[in-house]
Tab-separated table of C-alpha atoms in Angstrom:
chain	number	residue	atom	x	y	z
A	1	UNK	CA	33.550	98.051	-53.724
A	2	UNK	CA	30.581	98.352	-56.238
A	3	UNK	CA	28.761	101.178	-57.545
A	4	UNK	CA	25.794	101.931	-59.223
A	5	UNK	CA	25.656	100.581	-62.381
A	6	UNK	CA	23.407	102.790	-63.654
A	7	UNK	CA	26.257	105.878	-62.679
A	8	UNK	CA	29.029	104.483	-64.949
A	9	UNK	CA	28.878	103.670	-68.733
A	10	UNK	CA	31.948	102.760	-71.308
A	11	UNK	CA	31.027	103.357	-74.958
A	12	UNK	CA	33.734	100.461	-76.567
A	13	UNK	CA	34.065	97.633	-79.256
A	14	UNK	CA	35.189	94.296	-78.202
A	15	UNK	CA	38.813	93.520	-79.330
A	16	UNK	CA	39.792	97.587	-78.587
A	17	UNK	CA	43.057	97.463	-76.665
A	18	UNK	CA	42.199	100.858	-75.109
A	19	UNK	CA	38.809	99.480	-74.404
A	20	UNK	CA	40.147	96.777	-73.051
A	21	UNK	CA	42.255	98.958	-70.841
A	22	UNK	CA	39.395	100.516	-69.415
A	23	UNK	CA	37.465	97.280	-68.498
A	24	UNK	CA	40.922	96.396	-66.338
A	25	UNK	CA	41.110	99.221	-64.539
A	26	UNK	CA	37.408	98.864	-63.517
A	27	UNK	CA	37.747	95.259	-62.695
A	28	UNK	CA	40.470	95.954	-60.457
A	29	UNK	CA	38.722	98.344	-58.686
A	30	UNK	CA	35.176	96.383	-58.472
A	31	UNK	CA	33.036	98.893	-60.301
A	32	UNK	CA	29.748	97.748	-61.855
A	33	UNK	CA	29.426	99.492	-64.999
A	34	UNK	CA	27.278	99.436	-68.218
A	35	UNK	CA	29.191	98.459	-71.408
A	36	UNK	CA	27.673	100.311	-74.472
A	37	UNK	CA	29.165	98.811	-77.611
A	38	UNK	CA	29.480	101.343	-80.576
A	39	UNK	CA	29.145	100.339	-84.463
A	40	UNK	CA	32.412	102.234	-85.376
A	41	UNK	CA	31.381	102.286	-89.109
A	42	UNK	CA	27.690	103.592	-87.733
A	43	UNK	CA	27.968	105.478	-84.762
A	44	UNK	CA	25.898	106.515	-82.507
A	45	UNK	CA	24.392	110.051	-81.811
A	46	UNK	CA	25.678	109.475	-77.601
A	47	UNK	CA	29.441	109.002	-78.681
A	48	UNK	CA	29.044	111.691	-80.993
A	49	UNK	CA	27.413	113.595	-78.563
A	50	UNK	CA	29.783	112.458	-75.420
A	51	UNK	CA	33.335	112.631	-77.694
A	52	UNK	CA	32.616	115.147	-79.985
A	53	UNK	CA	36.188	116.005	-80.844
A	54	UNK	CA	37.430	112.693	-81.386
A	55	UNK	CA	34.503	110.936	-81.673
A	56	UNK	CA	36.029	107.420	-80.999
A	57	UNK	CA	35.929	104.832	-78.030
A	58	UNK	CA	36.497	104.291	-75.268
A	59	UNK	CA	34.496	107.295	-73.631
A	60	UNK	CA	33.345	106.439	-69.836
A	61	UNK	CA	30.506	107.945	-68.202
A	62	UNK	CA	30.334	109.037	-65.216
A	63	UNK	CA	26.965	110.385	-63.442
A	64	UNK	CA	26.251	111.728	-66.797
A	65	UNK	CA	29.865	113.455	-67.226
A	66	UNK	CA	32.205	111.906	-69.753
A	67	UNK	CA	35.702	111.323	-70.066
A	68	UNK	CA	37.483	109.947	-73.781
A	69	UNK	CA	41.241	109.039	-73.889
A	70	UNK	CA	41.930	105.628	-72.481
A	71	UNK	CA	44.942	106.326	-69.859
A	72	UNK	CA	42.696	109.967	-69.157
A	73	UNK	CA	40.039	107.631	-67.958
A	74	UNK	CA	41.761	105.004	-66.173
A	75	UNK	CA	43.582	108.222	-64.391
A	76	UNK	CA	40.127	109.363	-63.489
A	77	UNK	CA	39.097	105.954	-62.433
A	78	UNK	CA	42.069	105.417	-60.232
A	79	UNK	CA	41.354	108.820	-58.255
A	80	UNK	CA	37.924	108.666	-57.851
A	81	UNK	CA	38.028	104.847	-56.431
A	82	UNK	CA	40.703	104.710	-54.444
A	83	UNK	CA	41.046	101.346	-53.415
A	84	UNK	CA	43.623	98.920	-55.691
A	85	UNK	CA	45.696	101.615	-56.514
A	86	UNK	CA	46.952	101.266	-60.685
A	87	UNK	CA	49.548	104.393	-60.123
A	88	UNK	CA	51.864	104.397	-57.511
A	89	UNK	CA	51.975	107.350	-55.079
A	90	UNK	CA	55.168	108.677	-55.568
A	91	UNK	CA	54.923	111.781	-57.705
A	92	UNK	CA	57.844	110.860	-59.221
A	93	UNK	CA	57.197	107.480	-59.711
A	94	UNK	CA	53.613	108.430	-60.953
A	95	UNK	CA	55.162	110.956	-63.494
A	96	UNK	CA	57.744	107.746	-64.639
A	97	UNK	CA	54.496	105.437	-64.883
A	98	UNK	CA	52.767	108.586	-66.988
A	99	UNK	CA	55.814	108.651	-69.343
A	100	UNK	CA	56.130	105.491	-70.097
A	101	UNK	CA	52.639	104.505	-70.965
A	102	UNK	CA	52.579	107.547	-73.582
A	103	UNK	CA	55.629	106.005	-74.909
A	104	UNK	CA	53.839	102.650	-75.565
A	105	UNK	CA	51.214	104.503	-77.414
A	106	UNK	CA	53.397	107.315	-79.491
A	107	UNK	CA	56.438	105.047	-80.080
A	108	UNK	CA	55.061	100.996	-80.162
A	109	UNK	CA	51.537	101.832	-80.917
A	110	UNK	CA	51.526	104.245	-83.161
A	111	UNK	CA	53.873	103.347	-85.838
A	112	UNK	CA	52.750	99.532	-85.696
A	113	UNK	CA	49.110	100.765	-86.591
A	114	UNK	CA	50.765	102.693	-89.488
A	115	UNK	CA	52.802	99.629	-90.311
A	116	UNK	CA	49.289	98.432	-91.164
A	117	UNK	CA	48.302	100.483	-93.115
A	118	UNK	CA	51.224	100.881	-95.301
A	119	UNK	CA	50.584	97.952	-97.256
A	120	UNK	CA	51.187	99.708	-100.570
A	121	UNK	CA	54.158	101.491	-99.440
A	122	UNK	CA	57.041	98.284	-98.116
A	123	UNK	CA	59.524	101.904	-97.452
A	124	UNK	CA	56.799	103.117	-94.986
A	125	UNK	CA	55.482	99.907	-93.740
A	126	UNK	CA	59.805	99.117	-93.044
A	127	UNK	CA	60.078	102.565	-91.571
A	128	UNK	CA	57.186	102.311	-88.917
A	129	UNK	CA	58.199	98.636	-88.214
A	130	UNK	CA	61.781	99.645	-87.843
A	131	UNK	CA	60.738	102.751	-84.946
A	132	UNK	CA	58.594	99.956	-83.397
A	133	UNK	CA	61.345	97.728	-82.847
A	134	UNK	CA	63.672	100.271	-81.350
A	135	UNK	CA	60.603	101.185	-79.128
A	136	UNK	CA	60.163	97.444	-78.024
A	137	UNK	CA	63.401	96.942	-77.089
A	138	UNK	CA	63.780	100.116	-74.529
A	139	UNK	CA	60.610	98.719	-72.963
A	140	UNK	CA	62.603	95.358	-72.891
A	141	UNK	CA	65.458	97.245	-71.079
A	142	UNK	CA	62.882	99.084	-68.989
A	143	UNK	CA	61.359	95.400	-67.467
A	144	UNK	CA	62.646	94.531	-64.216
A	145	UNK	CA	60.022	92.529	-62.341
A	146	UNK	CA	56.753	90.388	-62.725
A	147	UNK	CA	54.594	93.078	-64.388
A	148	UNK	CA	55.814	96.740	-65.059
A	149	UNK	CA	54.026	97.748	-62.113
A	150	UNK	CA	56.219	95.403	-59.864
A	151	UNK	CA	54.126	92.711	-58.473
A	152	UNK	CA	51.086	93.108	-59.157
A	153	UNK	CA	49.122	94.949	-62.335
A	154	UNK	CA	50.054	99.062	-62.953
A	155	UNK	CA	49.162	101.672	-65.515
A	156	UNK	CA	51.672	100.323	-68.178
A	157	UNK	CA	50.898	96.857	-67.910
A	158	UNK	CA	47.282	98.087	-68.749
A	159	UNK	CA	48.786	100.526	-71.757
A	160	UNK	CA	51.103	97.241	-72.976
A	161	UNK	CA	48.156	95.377	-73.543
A	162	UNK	CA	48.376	96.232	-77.453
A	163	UNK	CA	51.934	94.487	-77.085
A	164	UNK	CA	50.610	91.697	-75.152
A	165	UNK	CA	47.019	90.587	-76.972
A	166	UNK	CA	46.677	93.115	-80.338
A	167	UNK	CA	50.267	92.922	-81.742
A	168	UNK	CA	50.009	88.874	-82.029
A	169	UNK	CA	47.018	89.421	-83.607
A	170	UNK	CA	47.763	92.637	-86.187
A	171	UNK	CA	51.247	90.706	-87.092
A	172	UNK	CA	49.376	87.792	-88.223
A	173	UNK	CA	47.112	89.678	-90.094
A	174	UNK	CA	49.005	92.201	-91.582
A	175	UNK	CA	51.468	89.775	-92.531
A	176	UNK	CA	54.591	91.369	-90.576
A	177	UNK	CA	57.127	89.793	-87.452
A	178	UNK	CA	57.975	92.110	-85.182
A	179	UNK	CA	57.300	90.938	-81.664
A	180	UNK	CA	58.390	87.463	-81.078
A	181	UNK	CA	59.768	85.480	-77.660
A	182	UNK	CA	63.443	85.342	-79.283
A	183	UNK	CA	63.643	88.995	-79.479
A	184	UNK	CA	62.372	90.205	-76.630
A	185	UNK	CA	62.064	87.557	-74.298
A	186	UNK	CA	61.110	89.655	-70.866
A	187	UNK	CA	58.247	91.214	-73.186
A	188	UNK	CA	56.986	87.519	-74.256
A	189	UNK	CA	57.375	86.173	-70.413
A	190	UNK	CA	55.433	89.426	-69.429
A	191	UNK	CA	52.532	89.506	-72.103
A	192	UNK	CA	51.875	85.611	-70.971
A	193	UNK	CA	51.676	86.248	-67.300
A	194	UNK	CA	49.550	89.175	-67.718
A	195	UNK	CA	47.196	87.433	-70.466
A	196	UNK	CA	47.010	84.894	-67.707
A	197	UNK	CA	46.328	86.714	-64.487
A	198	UNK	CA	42.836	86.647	-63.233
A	199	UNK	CA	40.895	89.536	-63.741
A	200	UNK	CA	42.642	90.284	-67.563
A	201	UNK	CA	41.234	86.837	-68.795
A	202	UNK	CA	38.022	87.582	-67.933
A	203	UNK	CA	38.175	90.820	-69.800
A	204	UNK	CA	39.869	89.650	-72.951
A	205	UNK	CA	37.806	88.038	-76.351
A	206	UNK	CA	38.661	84.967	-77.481
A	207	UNK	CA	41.313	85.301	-79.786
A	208	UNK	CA	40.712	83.059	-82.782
A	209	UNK	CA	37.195	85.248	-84.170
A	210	UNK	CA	38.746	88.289	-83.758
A	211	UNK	CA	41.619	87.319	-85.837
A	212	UNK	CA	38.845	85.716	-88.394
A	213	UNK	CA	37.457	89.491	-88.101
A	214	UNK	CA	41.004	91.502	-88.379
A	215	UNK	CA	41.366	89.368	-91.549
A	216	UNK	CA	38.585	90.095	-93.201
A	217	UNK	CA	38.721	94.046	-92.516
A	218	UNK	CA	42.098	93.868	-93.976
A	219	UNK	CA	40.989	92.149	-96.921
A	220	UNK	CA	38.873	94.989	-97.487
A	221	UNK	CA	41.313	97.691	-97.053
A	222	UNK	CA	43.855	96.092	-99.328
A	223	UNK	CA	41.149	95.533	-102.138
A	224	UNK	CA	39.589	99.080	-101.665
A	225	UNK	CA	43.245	100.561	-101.806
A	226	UNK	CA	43.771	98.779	-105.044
């Protein structure tokens, strides 16, 4: 089912995992919609203007209304298309989904961004990899099928897709080891099968110049922290 394109907008940067997000949950549901790519370091007076509190991507548009918070917006986007549903029905099951894609982003998420930033600090940096870790292997525990949504793609398969594409990427960087195949093997199997599935390859950046890019900014960071 298409739209307009013209009705829906996402303000995003390429490489965002909770861009990314976004541009799943829209591809499963066939939406046409206008990608507006934001200067983070320069932005612009409509993100300002549409995420004023925040003021941070991704922010979708809507017939002119906007909505900021990745899962708020692929919430939104599940109710107002209804076809390929990304939350189950189930109240309770919806409210199980809900909790454990805010865990992905307070407990994995979170701390491994810190992690990054902690590279004057090895106490911090061990601290936030450490609650990372723990947080990793409950979601290990919590993986009993293909994806997290069962068979086919849910709401925390699209909120794991820091663990499954950004992690790789931000351990390389950064210069840390937290997520590998050895320790959390149903995690590994997982982030390969839903790198590979259909609609998330077309939405995901080649990998090797964002890394090139991920580099560099942390290059900066460490020198201006010096």
């Amino acid at each position: 089912m298409a739209t307009n394109q013209n009705e829906v907008k996402l303000f995003g940067v390429v490489g965002s995992p909770f861009v990314m997000g976004v541009q799943i949950a829209l591809k499963l549901k066939g939406i046409e919609y206008e990608f507006v790519e934001e200067d983070l370091q320069n932005k612009s007076e409509l993100l300002l203007k549409y995420n004023p509190i925040y003021k941070k991507v991704p922010v979708l548009v809507h017939k002119e209304k906007p909505i900021p918070e990745s899962l708020v917006i692929i919430e939104y986007i599940d109710e107002t298309w209804k076809q390929n549903p990304i939350l189950p029905s189930d109240l309770y099951q919806k409210a199980l989904v809900r909790f454990w894609s805010k865990f992905i982003q307070d407990k994995i998420v979170a701390p491994l961004f810190k992690a990054v930033h902690a590279f004057n600090n090895e106490k911090e940096r061990a601290k936030n990899l450490a609650e990372s870790s723990d947080a990793l292997q409950i979601l290990e525990n919590e993986l009993k099928d293909k994806f997290f949504g069962g068979k086919d793609i849910g709401l925390v398969d699209i909120a794991a897709i820091f663990v499954a594409f950004s992690l790789p990427l931000l351990q390389e960087t950064a210069g840390f080891n937290v997520f590998t195949a050895e320790k959390y093997p149903k995690i590994y199997n997982w982030s390969q099968e839903f790198l590979n599935h259909s609609i998330v390859k077309e939405i995901v950046p080649a990998r090797e110049p964002l890394l090139v890019y991920f580099k560099a900014r942390y290059e900066i960071l460490v020198s201006a922290s010096k």
